[in-house]
Every structure is written in structure tokens, then in C-alpha cells.
Amino acid sequence: MIEFANFYLIPGILLGSIYALGAIGITLTFGILRFANFAHGESMTLGAYISFTLVQMTGLHPLMVMPISMVLTIVVLLFIDRYFYRPFRKSHAIMLVMASFGMMLMIRSVIQFFWGVQVKTILPGIQMPIVFFDTLRLSPKHIMIIISAIVLMLAVHFLLSRTKIGKAMRAMADSPELARLTGIDTEHVIRTTWVVGGALGVASGVFLAIDTHVETMMGFNLLLPMFASAILGGIGRPYGAMAGGLIIGLTEELSSYPWIGTEPLLNPGYKAGIAFIIMVGMLIWRPTGLFKGKV
Amino acid sequence: MIPVLELQMVEGGYAETQILHGVSIKVNAGEIVVIIGPNGAGKSTAMKSVFGLLNLTKGKVFLDGSDITNLSTEKVVRHGVCYVPQTENIFPSLTVQENLEMGAYVRDDDFQPRLNEMFDLFPPLAEKRKQAAGTLSGGQRQMVAMAKAIMVEPKILMLDEPTAGLSPKFRHEIFDIIKTVHKTGTPILMVEQNAKQALAVADRGYILVDGKNKTEGTGQNLLNDPDVAEMFLGGGVKK
Amino acid sequence: MEQFYGYFLYLISLATMGGIYAILTLGLNIQWGFTGLFNVGIAGFFAIGAYVSAILTTAPSIRHLGGYQMPYAVSFIAAMLVSACIAWAVGKVCLRLRTDYLAIATIGIAEIFRLILKNETWATNGPRGVSMIPKPFETLPEPWNQLCFLALVILTVFVIYLALEVAHKSPWGRVMTAIRENEIAAKAAGKNVERFRMQGFIFGCMLMALAGAYTAHYLKFIDPNATEPLTTTFLVWVMLIVGGSANNRGAVLGAFAMWTVWSASEILASRLPDELAIRTAYIRIFLIGFVLQIFLQKYPKGFLSETRPHPRAARTPGYSEPE
């Protein structure tokens, strides 16, 4: 039982929080700018690498330098939006999907150019886990990640439900056309979307880097689970994305628990396929997702 | 007297298709004005032309005497023109109150008094202020849509086929809401398919055919005009 | 003399791979150019074709499934059929939804396929891949073996090109264009939009599988990373957009032109010192991405535009339904 918690449940919640933070950005862009942003994973990777360099330079903890890498990544995202996405505001959304697909490879090649492809460690040293109730083991970095993720999600909740711009974001996710007719400054909403999505993306990238390591494919590997989380929760529904991320993270980890007999239920090599299966199932059964999003 | 809204021989359309070939419409203070016409006559397009939603190649649009031709949508709203589209006219996942707050997005002052006014005007909305607007009934959604649109205390409210696709019972309800809004002193310009009922509440009406003015007159005159009766009011029930 | 012979062989291989990419690009053109479907799992369908054909033709091996030693014709057709079945399943789920979902699902299916290839070692030899794949005409003396393979590829490209030209001008092709330009009108005209889309998607995926099969036999080896999956997909997209989507000649031209640039720049880069050469590879991807962005924004019609007015550039979504 305790082995279940230590090796499956906690890693699942951890992974789920990372997916959830990333998926919020995906679902907001999907809902507000109306396109599936293939480059979202890369903004996480970029954030993680910038944090890595800042940690190298300053010797501070990754969480301490995270705000700076958020700002830098957001600047890059706003630049990309201005020169590569904005020209397509009035075109078919698929042009944006294509532009973001190209952007995904461009950002990654820049990262590979500057940092190389070797795997890097952002938080050196092995930490002794803290033991609760004699058996429940939690490493300090995991506690830190989960608490930070909760704080960030509460901040998102506050933004979306209490602030004018947050409500305008939800309004635009509901109907961009009506938002424009209502006089909402849609360009301002779009910029805020990049700021929020980018900041959360960087956080999720840095958390993943703290949990594992920094590598150039880390963002892309998260892309499919994040899309799946966004679709599971309902496109344009940030709370749905949080729930979807947690569900998918947990399912991925729990799928290799030996539920029946002593063998893992699913070959761990296929863990990454879980998200896809859930996503396809959702697309067949209920494309609007759990929280009734857009189709 | 300067009209609140005036379209002067407006021409334009979408991309390469020209839809309006010279439309002139005037709305004076305190009026309800109706645009009717057959399908494809450019009625809704004429309304959208005010909002910078299409390319105007010729003609001018004036609001209170000042030129607003081809201004961006946001600027037109800031100038005090509000528009309720035929469909998708509320934010379904936002609560009723949040919908009204969004209606006041362009206001920088305190809109709380206006919010309370709206809740007084439409008591059912006050009850459901915390409920997601998408869960309301059809009539209540229209209330939200209109209350949201007049949160800015606009100079003019424009409605695009507010009763389209509704049953006769609901139509009455909608026309009642329109009258309620009108009583607050807001002039209204609307496109309607249900010409008879619309002309009955309207001060004046315009008939558009093929993107051009065909006839205009007071609501009563148009109702009694035999040509109009044959074209729009006869047995033929429109969607 | 020796040196010229080397150049000659290089040109043959350049043309062969260019031809294989032309098949891929023509396949994508059916999907994107004619039907408006967004497939970013090209590498997945390519891999399906490569593995199916490889497994069906190789000699028995303890490392992977095989030993069927089928004729090439059978393995090529099988490769296309398997790809068609998978495309059908993907299409069944996604074609009724917005195009973005197809993009997500196809990139997903490509990833899943990579997982299967890596994990099912009994069938695919996992990451080590399938080797000793027979190659058509390999018993002929050099350079005739290379030339004959090139001829096979070019002939295939030509046949596909002709078939697509005929199809494009046929009633079937006109319905396809109509659906892409105005789905609602096509539906109103009584056309079963989903079925036509499905056909376009399946045909495209079959061609991608054929290109995969050719590559497996040409290189005589295939592994899950034989072609960097995203780069392959991306390159094919750039080829089509640069060449001109919805134009078959544009697709072929784009494939050969971009492949020449890609391959030549690789050779130039390989002359640089090692450290720099590796980094140059990333600059190449970046530049190709930049080329795509420029074409998307400034020349969305590509080098050779469609003969009829292109709807995607002019239309303003949201306002496309006046009254």
C-alpha cells in the first residue's frame, strides 16, 4: 500500500501538476487565439534552459531564478506573436497551427544551437526524502513542486475569476467574435494570454527540470499529454485543463502498477501512449471534454 | 435635429463580394427603427457596416454628427454603439453578472449603479446573477444579451433579428424586453424577419432590397402599404 | 575520373531521395492541397510503410519478425493497405472535428507508432532496427543498380503525378476542391463531405507509406529514428508550401528543390570542423523554419500557385457568411 503511494501515487500527482500547468497555456491559446499551439512545449524547454543558465551564473535555487526566466521567455513569446502569429489573426486558424509547428522546430533548433543536446541537471545533489508516518517518503523537491503548483493554480483561479482581464480572457475563449463586438481590447487579451500561458509553461518546465533534468526534447515530450489534458478538460476551460492534467498524470503513473498479479498492468514503455488513448477516447465519446469546452 | 445614427449611401461588402449598393438609414433620438427585407437584401450587413466589420467602399456613417466610418469595432463601441448579434450574443460560461461586467468593459468609471439598474429592469437576472449564462432559458439569454449591451448606456442599441427562430410566445417576450430597454431612453435599430410585429412596435421602418433602400416610412404607414403587405406581411412565413 | 564518378553517384542518390520526397509531398498535397486536411504525422505513416515492407521481404532473422520473402510488389501494396487501415481509423475519429484535432491526433499516432517500434522488439528489433533489407536491382552491377532504382522512383512519381492530375480534373477532384473551399455549400449540394475527406486522407497516407517502403529498401535499413521523425514531417510540409499547395507540379518541384538545398547544405556543413558542423545542423533547421514562415506570410501560394483562385488567402473567417 505504502509502496503504491511512494512509487505510483505521488509521482502521478507530481507529473499531473506539471501537465496541468502546461495544459492551462495550451487550452487558453486554443480557446482565445483559436489554434493548437505546437510550440507551447518549446516555451517550456526554453524556460528550463534559461533557468539552467541563470542557476549556473548565480548559484541560486531554480525556483529563485524562475521569475526572471519567465519574464525572458514571455518577451520571446510576445515577439513571436507579434511577428509570426499576428499576421494570421484574420486567416484560417490552420495557418497558425502551421506557423506554430514551424516555430516549434525553430525554437528547438535555437536551444540546441546555444545549449547543445547533452542532458543537464538543474538541481545538483541527491536529496534525502523526508519520511512521514514512518513510511510515506516525500523528497523536499517534490513537496516544493507540488506546493508551488498549487500556489500557481490558485493564482490563475484568482486572475480568471476576480480580475477584469481574467474575465475578459474567459469571455474571449467563449466567443472571440462577441468579445470584439463588446469592445473588449482583444489584442490586450491575447498578450495577457501569452504572459499567463508562458509563465505557467516556464514553471512547468522548471518543475520538470527539477524533478528530472533539462533536455531539448522535454517540451515536445510533454506536448501530447498536454494536448490530451486540454481536450479531456474541454478546450478553452482552464479548470478543465488542471483536472485533465492531474487525471492524465495519475493515469500514466498508475497504469504501470501491478493491479492484477505481479506484472505491471501496462508495459512502462507505453506510458507515453496513455495520454493519446485517453485523448482519442475523449474525441470519440465527448469532444467537448469534461467541462464542456469548444469543439 | 442631428440623428443619433446615420448611414449615408453606404456601399461595401466582404472581400470581393459587394453586398451593399447604397444604403441610407437614419435613427433619431428616442426612436425604434426596423430594417426589413427579403433574405440576402443586406440587412444584417448594413448593421455590421457601422462596426468596421466590412470594407466600406463608399458612403459615410455618422454618430451624433461625427464621422465614424471604418473605425475599429472597439472604437465604435467606445463611442457608444452597442450591437446584439443574432446568435452567440452572450458568454455562456460566464455568470450573468460577469456577462454584464463584460458589457461594461469599455467603461473606466464605476458601473455598479448601472449594474443594479439592470437587475431592477430585469428581475429574473438578479435572481440568477451567479449562474452561468449558458444555463438560462432562451428568453433570459436575450435579456442578458441586451442588458449586457446597454451596460455602457449606449447612444444606440442595434439588434440583429432578435426573434429569429423563436416560437410566437417567445417573440412576444422578446418584444416586451425590447420595449423595456427602449423605455430607458435608448434608441434602437433592429433587423427583423417578423415584419408585422416589428413594424407594430417601430416608429419608422426601412425596406431594403438587393442592398439598396426600397421604401421607408413610419411603422404604421408601412404596415398599411399594400406593396409592403404583399411582399413581407402576406401569408409567407419567414424562418 | 574517379571524382566525377563520385559526383555522378551523388547526383543519383540526390535524385532518388528527391523522388521519394516527391511521393511524400504529393501524398500531402492530396490531404492539404486538395482536401484541406492537416497531417503532421507524415513520419508515422512513412514508418508504417517502411516497416511493413521491410518485414515482408527480409530473410528469416532471429532479431525480428520476418522471413516471408515476399515479392516487392506484394510488400509495397501491403504497406499501403496497412497504412490505409490506420488512416481510416484516425480519420474516423478526427475528420468530423476541427482541423486542429487531426493535427494533434496525427502527431500522436506518429508518436505511438514510434513507441510500438521501440517496445515490440520481437517484431521490430526495437531501437536497433531492421537491417539486411533487400533492395530491388541490387544484383545488377554499379551504377546500373542505382540507376534502375532511380528509374523506379521517378516512374512512380510520374505515374502518381499523372493519376493525380486526372483525378484533380475529374468530378471527384472538383468535389474535393468544392469541399475545401466551402464545406457548407458542398454539403448543401448533397455531397457526403466526410466520405470525400476520408478518401483524400487515406490516399495521401497510402502514398506516404509507399515512400516509406521505398526508403527502407533504398537504404536497406530502417530503425525508429532512421529519419528524424519531426524533421521529415516538417521538411515535407515546407516542400509543399514552398512548391505550391494544390498544385501537383509545385509539390514535385518543391520536393526536389528543397531536398537539393537540404542535402547540399548538409554536405557543405560537413566540411566544417566537427563542433561547428553539429551546430550548423540546427541552423539549417532554423533557416528552413524561417523559409516556411516567410512563405506562409508573404507567398502563401508558393512558387506554382493553383490554377484557380485560392480561397484560403482571401477569406476572413467569421465574416464569411453575410446575412
Short mmCIF file of N, CA and C in Angstrom, two decimals, chain C residues 258-311:
data_model
loop_
_atom_site.label_atom_id
_atom_site.label_comp_id
_atom_site.label_asym_id
_atom_site.label_seq_id
_atom_site.Cartn_x
_atom_site.Cartn_y
_atom_site.Cartn_z
N MET C 258 13.76 21.63 -52.46
CA MET C 258 14.11 21.70 -51.04
C MET C 258 15.07 20.58 -50.67
N TRP C 259 14.89 19.41 -51.29
CA TRP C 259 15.79 18.30 -50.94
C TRP C 259 17.21 18.63 -51.39
N THR C 260 17.34 19.24 -52.55
CA THR C 260 18.66 19.62 -53.04
C THR C 260 19.31 20.62 -52.06
N VAL C 261 18.53 21.63 -51.65
CA VAL C 261 19.06 22.62 -50.71
C VAL C 261 19.46 21.95 -49.40
N TRP C 262 18.56 21.10 -48.92
CA TRP C 262 18.78 20.42 -47.63
C TRP C 262 20.03 19.57 -47.68
N SER C 263 20.11 18.76 -48.73
CA SER C 263 21.20 17.80 -48.84
C SER C 263 22.52 18.52 -49.13
N ALA C 264 22.47 19.51 -50.01
CA ALA C 264 23.70 20.24 -50.34
C ALA C 264 24.23 20.99 -49.12
N SER C 265 23.31 21.58 -48.34
CA SER C 265 23.77 22.33 -47.18
C SER C 265 24.37 21.39 -46.14
N GLU C 266 23.88 20.15 -46.13
CA GLU C 266 24.45 19.18 -45.20
C GLU C 266 25.90 18.88 -45.59
N ILE C 267 26.12 18.75 -46.90
CA ILE C 267 27.47 18.45 -47.36
C ILE C 267 28.41 19.61 -47.08
N LEU C 268 27.92 20.81 -47.33
CA LEU C 268 28.73 21.99 -47.04
C LEU C 268 29.08 22.02 -45.56
N ALA C 269 28.05 21.76 -44.72
CA ALA C 269 28.26 21.83 -43.27
C ALA C 269 29.26 20.78 -42.83
N SER C 270 29.25 19.63 -43.49
CA SER C 270 30.12 18.54 -43.03
C SER C 270 31.58 18.86 -43.28
N ARG C 271 31.87 19.87 -44.10
CA ARG C 271 33.26 20.25 -44.32
C ARG C 271 33.79 21.12 -43.18
N LEU C 272 32.88 21.64 -42.38
CA LEU C 272 33.30 22.49 -41.27
C LEU C 272 33.89 21.62 -40.17
N PRO C 273 34.63 22.26 -39.25
CA PRO C 273 35.12 21.49 -38.09
C PRO C 273 33.96 20.85 -37.34
N ASP C 274 34.24 19.71 -36.71
CA ASP C 274 33.19 18.89 -36.08
C ASP C 274 32.22 19.68 -35.22
N GLU C 275 32.78 20.40 -34.26
CA GLU C 275 31.94 21.12 -33.31
C GLU C 275 30.97 22.05 -34.04
N LEU C 276 31.49 22.74 -35.04
CA LEU C 276 30.69 23.69 -35.79
C LEU C 276 29.67 22.96 -36.66
N ALA C 277 30.09 21.82 -37.22
CA ALA C 277 29.22 21.08 -38.14
C ALA C 277 27.93 20.67 -37.43
N ILE C 278 28.09 20.22 -36.15
CA ILE C 278 26.91 19.79 -35.40
C ILE C 278 25.97 20.97 -35.20
N ARG C 279 26.57 22.10 -34.85
CA ARG C 279 25.73 23.28 -34.61
C ARG C 279 25.07 23.77 -35.89
N THR C 280 25.80 23.62 -37.00
CA THR C 280 25.24 24.09 -38.26
C THR C 280 23.94 23.35 -38.58
N ALA C 281 23.87 22.09 -38.16
CA ALA C 281 22.66 21.30 -38.42
C ALA C 281 21.44 22.02 -37.84
N TYR C 282 21.61 22.63 -36.67
CA TYR C 282 20.48 23.32 -36.05
C TYR C 282 20.15 24.60 -36.79
N ILE C 283 21.20 25.26 -37.26
CA ILE C 283 20.94 26.48 -38.03
C ILE C 283 20.15 26.15 -39.28
N ARG C 284 20.47 24.99 -39.90
CA ARG C 284 19.74 24.61 -41.11
C ARG C 284 18.26 24.44 -40.80
N ILE C 285 17.95 23.76 -39.70
CA ILE C 285 16.53 23.58 -39.36
C ILE C 285 15.88 24.93 -39.11
N PHE C 286 16.62 25.78 -38.40
CA PHE C 286 16.08 27.11 -38.10
C PHE C 286 15.78 27.86 -39.40
N LEU C 287 16.73 27.80 -40.33
CA LEU C 287 16.53 28.55 -41.57
C LEU C 287 15.38 27.99 -42.39
N ILE C 288 15.28 26.65 -42.43
CA ILE C 288 14.17 26.05 -43.16
C ILE C 288 12.84 26.49 -42.53
N GLY C 289 12.83 26.54 -41.18
CA GLY C 289 11.63 27.01 -40.50
C GLY C 289 11.32 28.46 -40.86
N PHE C 290 12.37 29.24 -40.97
CA PHE C 290 12.19 30.64 -41.31
C PHE C 290 11.64 30.77 -42.74
N VAL C 291 12.16 29.94 -43.63
CA VAL C 291 11.66 29.94 -45.01
C VAL C 291 10.16 29.64 -45.00
N LEU C 292 9.77 28.65 -44.20
CA LEU C 292 8.34 28.31 -44.11
C LEU C 292 7.53 29.52 -43.67
N GLN C 293 8.01 30.19 -42.61
CA GLN C 293 7.25 31.34 -42.09
C GLN C 293 7.12 32.42 -43.16
N ILE C 294 8.20 32.66 -43.88
CA ILE C 294 8.16 33.71 -44.90
C ILE C 294 7.16 33.34 -45.99
N PHE C 295 7.21 32.08 -46.42
CA PHE C 295 6.27 31.67 -47.47
C PHE C 295 4.83 31.75 -46.97
N LEU C 296 4.61 31.31 -45.72
CA LEU C 296 3.25 31.35 -45.19
C LEU C 296 2.71 32.78 -45.19
N GLN C 297 3.58 33.72 -44.81
CA GLN C 297 3.11 35.10 -44.68
C GLN C 297 3.08 35.85 -46.00
N LYS C 298 4.16 35.70 -46.77
CA LYS C 298 4.31 36.56 -47.95
C LYS C 298 3.89 35.87 -49.24
N TYR C 299 4.18 34.58 -49.35
CA TYR C 299 3.86 33.89 -50.60
C TYR C 299 3.06 32.62 -50.31
N PRO C 300 1.87 32.78 -49.74
CA PRO C 300 1.14 31.57 -49.32
C PRO C 300 0.81 30.64 -50.48
N LYS C 301 0.94 31.12 -51.70
CA LYS C 301 0.63 30.24 -52.84
C LYS C 301 1.84 29.46 -53.31
N GLY C 302 3.03 29.75 -52.80
CA GLY C 302 4.21 29.02 -53.22
C GLY C 302 4.69 29.44 -54.60
N PHE C 303 5.68 28.68 -55.11
CA PHE C 303 6.22 29.00 -56.43
C PHE C 303 5.17 28.86 -57.51
N LEU C 304 4.51 27.72 -57.49
CA LEU C 304 3.50 27.48 -58.52
C LEU C 304 2.15 27.49 -57.84
N SER C 305 1.35 28.48 -58.14
CA SER C 305 0.08 28.56 -57.42
C SER C 305 -0.96 27.71 -58.14
N GLU C 306 -2.01 27.47 -57.44
CA GLU C 306 -3.12 26.73 -58.00
C GLU C 306 -3.66 27.51 -59.20
N THR C 307 -4.18 26.79 -60.16
CA THR C 307 -4.65 27.49 -61.35
C THR C 307 -5.90 28.31 -61.07
N ARG C 308 -6.65 27.92 -60.04
CA ARG C 308 -7.86 28.66 -59.72
C ARG C 308 -7.60 29.56 -58.53
N PRO C 309 -8.46 30.58 -58.34
CA PRO C 309 -8.22 31.49 -57.21
C PRO C 309 -8.19 30.72 -55.89
N HIS C 310 -7.25 31.10 -55.07
CA HIS C 310 -7.01 30.37 -53.82
C HIS C 310 -7.87 30.96 -52.72
N PRO C 311 -8.69 30.16 -52.10
CA PRO C 311 -9.63 30.72 -51.14
C PRO C 311 -9.00 31.05 -49.80
#
